[in-house]
Each structure stands twice: as structure tokens, then as C-alpha cells.
PDB file of C-alpha atoms and ligand atoms in Angstrom:
ATOM      1  CA  MET A 958       0.293 -10.752  -8.870  1.00  0.00           C
ATOM      2  CA  SER A 959       1.513  -8.942 -11.934  1.00  0.00           C
ATOM      3  CA  ASP A 960       3.534  -5.672 -11.634  1.00  0.00           C
ATOM      4  CA  CYS A 961       0.646  -3.913 -13.154  1.00  0.00           C
ATOM      5  CA  ALA A 962      -2.026  -5.551 -10.767  1.00  0.00           C
ATOM      6  CA  SER A 963       0.198  -4.480  -7.720  1.00  0.00           C
ATOM      7  CA  ARG A 964       0.491  -1.051  -8.958  1.00  0.00           C
ATOM      8  CA  ILE A 965      -3.282  -0.689  -9.393  1.00  0.00           C
ATOM      9  CA  VAL A 966      -3.671  -1.808  -5.734  1.00  0.00           C
ATOM     10  CA  THR A 967      -1.090   0.783  -4.610  1.00  0.00           C
ATOM     11  CA  ILE A 968      -2.960   3.505  -6.491  1.00  0.00           C
ATOM     12  CA  ARG A 969      -6.234   2.499  -5.055  1.00  0.00           C
ATOM     13  CA  GLU A 970      -4.739   2.706  -1.661  1.00  0.00           C
ATOM     14  CA  GLN A 971      -3.218   6.102  -2.421  1.00  0.00           C
ATOM     15  CA  MET A 972      -6.647   7.330  -3.615  1.00  0.00           C
ATOM     16  CA  ASN A 973      -8.266   6.224  -0.303  1.00  0.00           C
ATOM     17  CA  ILE A 974      -5.489   7.957   1.865  1.00  0.00           C
ATOM     18  CA  ALA A 975      -5.915  11.216  -0.283  1.00  0.00           C
ATOM     19  CA  ARG A 976      -9.563  11.210   0.410  1.00  0.00           C
ATOM     20  CA  GLU A 977      -8.993  11.126   4.236  1.00  0.00           C
ATOM     21  CA  ASN A 978      -9.443  14.452   5.813  1.00  0.00           C
ATOM     22  CA  ALA A 979     -10.287  16.077   2.391  1.00  0.00           C
ATOM     23  CA  PRO A 980     -13.810  17.789   2.947  1.00  0.00           C
ATOM     24  CA  LEU A 981     -13.993  18.544  -0.777  1.00  0.00           C
ATOM     25  CA  ALA A 982     -13.243  14.980  -1.951  1.00  0.00           C
ATOM     26  CA  ALA A 983     -16.037  12.924  -3.786  1.00  0.00           C
ATOM     27  CA  PRO A 984     -17.294   9.817  -1.839  1.00  0.00           C
ATOM     28  CA  SER A 985     -15.559   7.703  -4.398  1.00  0.00           C
ATOM     29  CA  SER A 986     -13.553   8.223  -7.564  1.00  0.00           C
ATOM     30  CA  THR A 987     -13.194   6.157 -10.788  1.00  0.00           C
ATOM     31  CA  LEU A 988      -9.759   5.136 -11.734  1.00  0.00           C
ATOM     32  CA  VAL A 989      -9.510   5.467 -15.531  1.00  0.00           C
ATOM     33  CA  ALA A 990      -6.374   3.403 -16.563  1.00  0.00           C
ATOM     34  CA  VAL A 991      -4.766   5.088 -19.471  1.00  0.00           C
ATOM     35  CA  SER A 992      -3.477   2.424 -21.826  1.00  0.00           C
ATOM     36  CA  LYS A 993      -2.444   4.372 -24.823  1.00  0.00           C
ATOM     37  CA  ASN A 994       0.784   3.167 -26.442  1.00  0.00           C
ATOM     38  CA  HIS A 995       0.472  -0.140 -24.618  1.00  0.00           C
ATOM     39  CA  ASP A 996      -0.550  -3.247 -26.458  1.00  0.00           C
ATOM     40  CA  ALA A 997      -3.228  -5.811 -25.638  1.00  0.00           C
ATOM     41  CA  ALA A 998      -0.779  -8.111 -23.849  1.00  0.00           C
ATOM     42  CA  SER A 999       0.165  -5.224 -21.513  1.00  0.00           C
ATOM     43  CA  ILE A1000      -3.476  -4.401 -20.816  1.00  0.00           C
ATOM     44  CA  LEU A1001      -4.731  -7.882 -20.149  1.00  0.00           C
ATOM     45  CA  PRO A1002      -3.121  -8.137 -16.560  1.00  0.00           C
ATOM     46  CA  ALA A1003      -5.111  -5.083 -15.640  1.00  0.00           C
ATOM     47  CA  LEU A1004      -8.299  -6.444 -16.961  1.00  0.00           C
ATOM     48  CA  LYS A1005      -7.459  -9.698 -15.019  1.00  0.00           C
ATOM     49  CA  ALA A1006      -6.803  -7.665 -11.815  1.00  0.00           C
ATOM     50  CA  GLY A1007     -10.397  -6.326 -12.027  1.00  0.00           C
ATOM     51  CA  GLN A1008      -9.692  -2.917 -13.681  1.00  0.00           C
ATOM     52  CA  ARG A1009     -12.527  -2.150 -15.812  1.00  0.00           C
ATOM     53  CA  VAL A1010     -12.234   1.489 -16.876  1.00  0.00           C
ATOM     54  CA  PHE A1011      -9.655   2.497 -19.515  1.00  0.00           C
ATOM     55  CA  GLY A1012      -8.761   5.578 -21.462  1.00  0.00           C
ATOM     56  CA  GLU A1013      -7.362   5.956 -24.898  1.00  0.00           C
ATOM     57  CA  ASN A1014      -6.487   9.079 -26.845  1.00  0.00           C
ATOM     58  CA  ARG A1015      -6.556   7.903 -30.322  1.00  0.00           C
ATOM     59  CA  VAL A1016      -9.360   6.370 -32.298  1.00  0.00           C
ATOM     60  CA  GLN A1017      -7.465   4.196 -34.563  1.00  0.00           C
ATOM     61  CA  GLU A1018      -5.390   2.751 -31.840  1.00  0.00           C
ATOM     62  CA  ALA A1019      -8.505   2.020 -29.625  1.00  0.00           C
ATOM     63  CA  ALA A1020     -10.299   0.322 -32.709  1.00  0.00           C
ATOM     64  CA  ASP A1021      -7.172  -1.934 -33.254  1.00  0.00           C
ATOM     65  CA  LYS A1022      -6.971  -2.904 -29.524  1.00  0.00           C
ATOM     66  CA  TRP A1023     -10.371  -2.825 -27.787  1.00  0.00           C
ATOM     67  CA  PRO A1024     -13.124  -4.577 -29.691  1.00  0.00           C
ATOM     68  CA  GLU A1025     -11.346  -8.101 -29.247  1.00  0.00           C
ATOM     69  CA  LEU A1026     -10.597  -7.253 -25.421  1.00  0.00           C
ATOM     70  CA  ARG A1027     -14.097  -6.259 -24.944  1.00  0.00           C
ATOM     71  CA  LEU A1028     -15.459  -9.656 -26.018  1.00  0.00           C
ATOM     72  CA  SER A1029     -13.770 -11.255 -23.007  1.00  0.00           C
ATOM     73  CA  TYR A1030     -14.665  -8.365 -20.711  1.00  0.00           C
ATOM     74  CA  PRO A1031     -17.991  -7.003 -21.831  1.00  0.00           C
ATOM     75  CA  ASP A1032     -18.427  -5.027 -18.527  1.00  0.00           C
ATOM     76  CA  MET A1033     -15.493  -2.824 -19.287  1.00  0.00           C
ATOM     77  CA  SER A1034     -15.787   0.755 -20.350  1.00  0.00           C
ATOM     78  CA  LEU A1035     -13.739   2.833 -22.548  1.00  0.00           C
ATOM     79  CA  HIS A1036     -13.089   6.676 -22.337  1.00  0.00           C
ATOM     80  CA  LEU A1037     -11.925   8.886 -25.095  1.00  0.00           C
ATOM     81  CA  ILE A1038      -9.249  11.249 -23.524  1.00  0.00           C
ATOM     82  CA  GLY A1039      -7.602  12.717 -26.598  1.00  0.00           C
ATOM     83  CA  PRO A1040      -8.596  15.277 -29.367  1.00  0.00           C
ATOM     84  CA  LEU A1041     -11.102  14.045 -31.819  1.00  0.00           C
ATOM     85  CA  GLN A1042     -11.315  15.115 -35.512  1.00  0.00           C
ATOM     86  CA  SER A1043     -14.779  15.712 -36.614  1.00  0.00           C
ATOM     87  CA  ASN A1044     -14.564  13.388 -39.486  1.00  0.00           C
ATOM     88  CA  LYS A1045     -14.002  10.483 -37.054  1.00  0.00           C
ATOM     89  CA  THR A1046     -17.056  11.219 -34.890  1.00  0.00           C
ATOM     90  CA  ARG A1047     -19.144   8.248 -35.885  1.00  0.00           C
ATOM     91  CA  GLU A1048     -16.259   5.746 -35.354  1.00  0.00           C
ATOM     92  CA  ALA A1049     -15.584   7.289 -31.969  1.00  0.00           C
ATOM     93  CA  LEU A1050     -19.135   7.186 -30.993  1.00  0.00           C
ATOM     94  CA  ALA A1051     -19.258   3.470 -31.710  1.00  0.00           C
ATOM     95  CA  LEU A1052     -16.036   2.601 -29.859  1.00  0.00           C
ATOM     96  CA  PHE A1053     -16.123   4.811 -26.598  1.00  0.00           C
ATOM     97  CA  ASP A1054     -18.578   4.655 -23.713  1.00  0.00           C
ATOM     98  CA  VAL A1055     -17.675   8.043 -22.531  1.00  0.00           C
ATOM     99  CA  MET A1056     -16.056  10.880 -24.473  1.00  0.00           C
ATOM    100  CA  GLU A1057     -13.988  13.178 -22.138  1.00  0.00           C
ATOM    101  CA  THR A1058     -12.783  15.572 -24.763  1.00  0.00           C
ATOM    102  CA  LEU A1059     -15.707  17.445 -26.181  1.00  0.00           C
ATOM    103  CA  ASP A1060     -13.728  20.597 -26.843  1.00  0.00           C
ATOM    104  CA  ARG A1061     -15.380  22.776 -29.491  1.00  0.00           C
ATOM    105  CA  PRO A1062     -18.770  23.703 -31.008  1.00  0.00           C
ATOM    106  CA  LYS A1063     -17.931  22.058 -34.235  1.00  0.00           C
ATOM    107  CA  LEU A1064     -17.287  18.791 -32.571  1.00  0.00           C
ATOM    108  CA  ALA A1065     -20.580  19.141 -30.479  1.00  0.00           C
ATOM    109  CA  ASP A1066     -22.497  19.830 -33.690  1.00  0.00           C
ATOM    110  CA  ALA A1067     -21.031  16.824 -35.434  1.00  0.00           C
ATOM    111  CA  ILE A1068     -21.899  14.510 -32.558  1.00  0.00           C
ATOM    112  CA  ALA A1069     -25.415  15.819 -32.352  1.00  0.00           C
ATOM    113  CA  LYS A1070     -25.943  15.207 -35.996  1.00  0.00           C
ATOM    114  CA  GLU A1071     -24.751  11.678 -35.858  1.00  0.00           C
ATOM    115  CA  ARG A1072     -26.984  11.079 -32.929  1.00  0.00           C
ATOM    116  CA  GLU A1073     -30.014  12.498 -34.741  1.00  0.00           C
ATOM    117  CA  ASN A1074     -29.190  10.207 -37.637  1.00  0.00           C
ATOM    118  CA  GLY A1075     -29.316   7.122 -35.498  1.00  0.00           C
ATOM    119  CA  HIS A1076     -25.503   6.730 -34.940  1.00  0.00           C
ATOM    120  CA  ALA A1077     -25.415   7.378 -31.206  1.00  0.00           C
ATOM    121  CA  GLY A1078     -23.164   4.234 -30.861  1.00  0.00           C
ATOM    122  CA  ARG A1079     -22.342   3.197 -27.310  1.00  0.00           C
ATOM    123  CA  CYS A1080     -21.410   6.630 -26.152  1.00  0.00           C
ATOM    124  CA  LYS A1081     -23.655   7.449 -23.280  1.00  0.00           C
ATOM    125  CA  GLU A1082     -21.801  10.432 -21.579  1.00  0.00           C
ATOM    126  CA  PHE A1083     -19.831  13.494 -22.643  1.00  0.00           C
ATOM    127  CA  PHE A1084     -17.373  15.616 -20.593  1.00  0.00           C
ATOM    128  CA  ILE A1085     -16.549  19.053 -21.683  1.00  0.00           C
ATOM    129  CA  GLN A1086     -12.688  19.634 -21.907  1.00  0.00           C
ATOM    130  CA  VAL A1087     -11.887  22.975 -20.433  1.00  0.00           C
ATOM    131  CA  ASN A1088      -8.447  24.682 -21.160  1.00  0.00           C
ATOM    132  CA  THR A1089      -8.221  25.943 -17.697  1.00  0.00           C
ATOM    133  CA  GLY A1090      -4.887  27.687 -18.492  1.00  0.00           C
ATOM    134  CA  ASP A1091      -6.181  29.306 -21.619  1.00  0.00           C
ATOM    135  CA  GLU A1092      -3.092  27.806 -23.540  1.00  0.00           C
ATOM    136  CA  PRO A1093      -3.248  28.610 -27.167  1.00  0.00           C
ATOM    137  CA  GLN A1094      -1.765  25.268 -28.197  1.00  0.00           C
ATOM    138  CA  LYS A1095      -4.182  23.165 -25.967  1.00  0.00           C
ATOM    139  CA  ALA A1096      -7.616  22.019 -26.968  1.00  0.00           C
ATOM    140  CA  GLY A1097     -10.603  22.995 -24.728  1.00  0.00           C
ATOM    141  CA  ILE A1098     -13.165  25.520 -24.071  1.00  0.00           C
ATOM    142  CA  SER A1099     -11.991  28.734 -22.334  1.00  0.00           C
ATOM    143  CA  PRO A1100     -13.150  28.856 -18.682  1.00  0.00           C
ATOM    144  CA  LYS A1101     -15.092  32.109 -19.370  1.00  0.00           C
ATOM    145  CA  GLU A1102     -16.968  30.396 -22.108  1.00  0.00           C
ATOM    146  CA  THR A1103     -17.578  27.086 -20.386  1.00  0.00           C
ATOM    147  CA  VAL A1104     -21.044  27.947 -18.756  1.00  0.00           C
ATOM    148  CA  ASP A1105     -22.366  28.959 -22.100  1.00  0.00           C
ATOM    149  CA  PHE A1106     -20.877  26.020 -24.018  1.00  0.00           C
ATOM    150  CA  VAL A1107     -22.386  23.581 -21.578  1.00  0.00           C
ATOM    151  CA  GLY A1108     -25.695  25.229 -21.793  1.00  0.00           C
ATOM    152  CA  TYR A1109     -25.565  25.045 -25.651  1.00  0.00           C
ATOM    153  CA  CYS A1110     -24.705  21.288 -25.660  1.00  0.00           C
ATOM    154  CA  ILE A1111     -27.367  20.266 -23.245  1.00  0.00           C
ATOM    155  CA  ASN A1112     -30.195  22.653 -24.126  1.00  0.00           C
ATOM    156  CA  GLU A1113     -29.651  23.164 -27.785  1.00  0.00           C
ATOM    157  CA  LEU A1114     -28.160  19.940 -28.922  1.00  0.00           C
ATOM    158  CA  SER A1115     -29.559  17.530 -26.213  1.00  0.00           C
ATOM    159  CA  LEU A1116     -26.188  15.940 -25.545  1.00  0.00           C
ATOM    160  CA  PRO A1117     -25.904  13.959 -22.228  1.00  0.00           C
ATOM    161  CA  VAL A1118     -23.153  16.142 -20.895  1.00  0.00           C
ATOM    162  CA  THR A1119     -22.254  15.077 -17.274  1.00  0.00           C
ATOM    163  CA  GLY A1120     -18.838  16.414 -16.437  1.00  0.00           C
ATOM    164  CA  LEU A1121     -15.829  18.581 -17.130  1.00  0.00           C
ATOM    165  CA  MET A1122     -12.320  17.496 -17.792  1.00  0.00           C
ATOM    166  CA  CYS A1123      -8.905  19.441 -17.696  1.00  0.00           C
ATOM    167  CA  ILE A1124      -5.239  18.904 -18.357  1.00  0.00           C
ATOM    168  CA  PRO A1125      -3.404  21.699 -16.398  1.00  0.00           C
ATOM    169  CA  PRO A1126      -0.401  23.548 -17.766  1.00  0.00           C
ATOM    170  CA  ALA A1127       2.799  21.487 -17.161  1.00  0.00           C
ATOM    171  CA  GLU A1128       4.645  24.238 -15.243  1.00  0.00           C
ATOM    172  CA  GLU A1129       1.679  25.377 -12.996  1.00  0.00           C
ATOM    173  CA  GLU A1130       0.563  24.388  -9.699  1.00  0.00           C
ATOM    174  CA  PRO A1131      -2.252  21.904 -10.749  1.00  0.00           C
ATOM    175  CA  ALA A1132      -4.344  22.699  -7.570  1.00  0.00           C
ATOM    176  CA  LEU A1133      -5.073  26.111  -8.953  1.00  0.00           C
ATOM    177  CA  HIS A1134      -6.517  24.454 -12.065  1.00  0.00           C
ATOM    178  CA  PHE A1135      -8.410  21.720 -10.248  1.00  0.00           C
ATOM    179  CA  GLY A1136     -10.089  24.389  -8.058  1.00  0.00           C
ATOM    180  CA  LEU A1137     -10.995  26.254 -11.100  1.00  0.00           C
ATOM    181  CA  LEU A1138     -12.520  23.136 -12.789  1.00  0.00           C
ATOM    182  CA  ARG A1139     -14.419  22.388  -9.580  1.00  0.00           C
ATOM    183  CA  GLN A1140     -15.940  25.777  -9.428  1.00  0.00           C
ATOM    184  CA  LEU A1141     -17.047  25.619 -13.085  1.00  0.00           C
ATOM    185  CA  ALA A1142     -18.713  22.385 -12.230  1.00  0.00           C
ATOM    186  CA  ILE A1143     -20.679  23.885  -9.316  1.00  0.00           C
ATOM    187  CA  GLU A1144     -21.715  26.738 -11.685  1.00  0.00           C
ATOM    188  CA  THR A1145     -22.865  24.380 -14.396  1.00  0.00           C
ATOM    189  CA  THR A1146     -24.331  21.803 -11.884  1.00  0.00           C
ATOM    190  CA  LEU A1147     -22.361  18.933 -13.613  1.00  0.00           C
ATOM    191  CA  PRO A1148     -21.543  15.927 -11.245  1.00  0.00           C
ATOM    192  CA  ASN A1149     -18.361  14.662 -12.802  1.00  0.00           C
ATOM    193  CA  LEU A1150     -14.852  16.067 -12.680  1.00  0.00           C
ATOM    194  CA  SER A1151     -12.058  14.234 -14.532  1.00  0.00           C
ATOM    195  CA  MET A1152      -8.757  15.600 -13.365  1.00  0.00           C
ATOM    196  CA  GLY A1153      -5.430  14.319 -12.091  1.00  0.00           C
ATOM    197  CA  MET A1154      -2.858  12.122 -13.788  1.00  0.00           C
ATOM    198  CA  SER A1155       0.015  10.007 -12.494  1.00  0.00           C
ATOM    199  CA  GLY A1156       1.970  12.932 -10.980  1.00  0.00           C
ATOM    200  CA  ASP A1157      -1.039  14.666  -9.304  1.00  0.00           C
ATOM    201  CA  PHE A1158      -3.998  12.561  -8.792  1.00  0.00           C
ATOM    202  CA  GLU A1159      -3.932  12.821  -5.062  1.00  0.00           C
ATOM    203  CA  ILE A1160      -4.344  16.676  -5.250  1.00  0.00           C
ATOM    204  CA  ALA A1161      -7.155  16.084  -7.681  1.00  0.00           C
ATOM    205  CA  ILE A1162      -8.877  13.697  -5.336  1.00  0.00           C
ATOM    206  CA  ARG A1163      -8.622  16.347  -2.658  1.00  0.00           C
ATOM    207  CA  PHE A1164     -10.243  18.749  -5.036  1.00  0.00           C
ATOM    208  CA  GLY A1165     -13.150  16.543  -5.690  1.00  0.00           C
ATOM    209  CA  ALA A1166     -12.121  14.544  -8.814  1.00  0.00           C
ATOM    210  CA  THR A1167     -14.720  11.882  -9.628  1.00  0.00           C
ATOM    211  CA  HIS A1168     -12.324  10.523 -12.355  1.00  0.00           C
ATOM    212  CA  ILE A1169      -8.587  10.326 -12.352  1.00  0.00           C
ATOM    213  CA  ARG A1170      -6.727   9.360 -15.511  1.00  0.00           C
ATOM    214  CA  VAL A1171      -3.602   7.319 -14.777  1.00  0.00           C
ATOM    215  CA  GLY A1172      -1.293   5.762 -17.301  1.00  0.00           C
ATOM    216  CA  THR A1173       2.437   5.770 -16.405  1.00  0.00           C
ATOM    217  CA  ALA A1174       1.812   4.817 -12.789  1.00  0.00           C
ATOM    218  CA  ILE A1175       0.000   1.642 -13.972  1.00  0.00           C
ATOM    219  CA  PHE A1176       1.647   0.503 -17.099  1.00  0.00           C
ATOM    220  CA  GLY A1177       5.114   2.186 -16.864  1.00  0.00           C
ATOM    221  CA  SER A1178       6.602   4.651 -19.338  1.00  0.00           C
ATOM    222  CA  ARG A1179       5.282   4.755 -22.805  1.00  0.00           C
ATOM    223  CA  ALA A1180       7.405   3.959 -26.008  1.00  0.00           C
TER     224      ALA A1180
HETATM  225  C1  PLP B2015      -1.603  10.240 -21.379  1.00  0.00           C
HETATM  226  C2  PLP B2015      -2.710  10.968 -20.700  1.00  0.00           C
HETATM  227  C3  PLP B2015      -3.007  10.877 -19.325  1.00  0.00           C
HETATM  228  C4  PLP B2015      -1.983   9.836 -18.454  1.00  0.00           C
HETATM  229  O1  PLP B2015      -0.970  10.435 -18.059  1.00  0.00           O
HETATM  230  P1  PLP B2015       0.236   9.722 -17.096  1.00  0.00           P
HETATM  231  O2  PLP B2015       1.047  10.888 -16.716  1.00  0.00           O
HETATM  232  O3  PLP B2015       0.866   8.749 -17.911  1.00  0.00           O
HETATM  233  O4  PLP B2015      -0.612   9.190 -15.912  1.00  0.00           O
HETATM  234  C5  PLP B2015      -3.979  11.370 -18.617  1.00  0.00           C
HETATM  235  N1  PLP B2015      -4.892  12.324 -19.376  1.00  0.00           N
HETATM  236  C6  PLP B2015      -4.636  12.518 -20.628  1.00  0.00           C
HETATM  237  C7  PLP B2015      -5.516  13.490 -21.360  1.00  0.00           C
HETATM  238  C8  PLP B2015      -3.487  11.926 -21.301  1.00  0.00           C
HETATM  239  O5  PLP B2015      -3.351  12.166 -22.692  1.00  0.00           O
END
């Protein structure tokens, strides 16, 4: 087994252990393998090991790597997990199956416009990125505006929003932020919660994550 394949096995075991005795945990969670900064040759062992859901944070990098890999693995699914410039909306909708980083009204409007004009692409689901720490430098909707923004996207723009996503502040206890995101998902009745990375995915699972985004623990450190 490749290193990458055995790391994926280990993470899946850790995910199952985290779910034990965790009443808030989801019945199952999707492992999103974050392959940013890793080339196709590094990603291939993960695909061969059966991993099918991947995350990338940049449109151009994803466009360079994934269309060819997808030909061999048509059942794979690609998530956008990084900020999107509005002028790359059409390209992103064509490349990604799920956009986890819908983070502002201007982007929501741009997506809705593309969809109205027949450019829905392959993107079937959107998660709203919530800036749970209200950090000025970080993308995302403020927690206090999240309910209204979700309503705007779903009711005014008819976007298929199915979840929330967050990246907690580096220096804070992630559990506080996972708990807040969970609460907002209950208020908005959205089923999906994308939270937890290499360092804290087990905590996220215990708080109900349906998607965890793991890069380093699968592919090693990034260049
Ligand atoms: C890079 C990245 C990850 C993966 O982080 P690791 O610590 O390498 O697991 C998860 N989510 C987002 C939004 C990222 O940009």
C-alpha cells in the first residue's frame, strides 16, 4: 500500500473512533482530501486507494490537474475550498461539483446570473462560508448575518445551498467555532457542516461535521 493510501486508512479509522460515544456526531462524514499544491502524480495513489472526494483552493490549479484525472475516475467529486473571484465564477462552476466557499452577496449574485444564463456547469451544491471568529482578514459571512444570507441565497436566488463551512481562528479552541457553526446549521435547517482539518477533524466529527477537509495528514506537507 502507498504511504498516502495507508494514511487514508488511518484517518478513516480515526474518524470512526471519534464518532464513538459522540451523540452529536453525524451517522457518517465525507473525507474531503485536500490536494492543493500536490501534483497529479501525488494524487493518483489516493484515487487508486478509492478516495473519491477532493478539495482544491484555486481555480487555475484545479483546471490544470483535474480534467485529465477525472477522465479515469468519472465518479470523483471536486470541492472548491478557497476564495473565488467573481470573474472566475463560470470557470469554477464548470470545474467543481461542490462550492464550499460561497462567502459574500456579490459572489452569490454572480453565480445566480451564470445559472440563469445556462452556465450552471457541474456545480450542484453550495455551502456558505461563515467567518465564525469575525476575523477582519478572513472571508465569510458574519455569524449574525448568516441566517439572512442563507435565506437570500435560497429564496431570492434559488441557489441549492445545502451546508455551512468554517475555518476557525488559528489561536482559538476550535470546538467553540464548531459548536457555533452547528448551531447556525440548526437555525438555517441546512444538513451539511464542513469543518475540521488535519489538526482538529476528530473534534469536528464530535460536533457533527458531515465533511472534513484534510490535506497534510494525507499528502504530507505542502511546498
Ligand atoms: C488547506 C486547507 C485545508 C487542509 O488543511 P490541512 O491542515 O493541510 O489538513 C482545509 N480547509 C481549507 C479551507 C484549506 O485551505
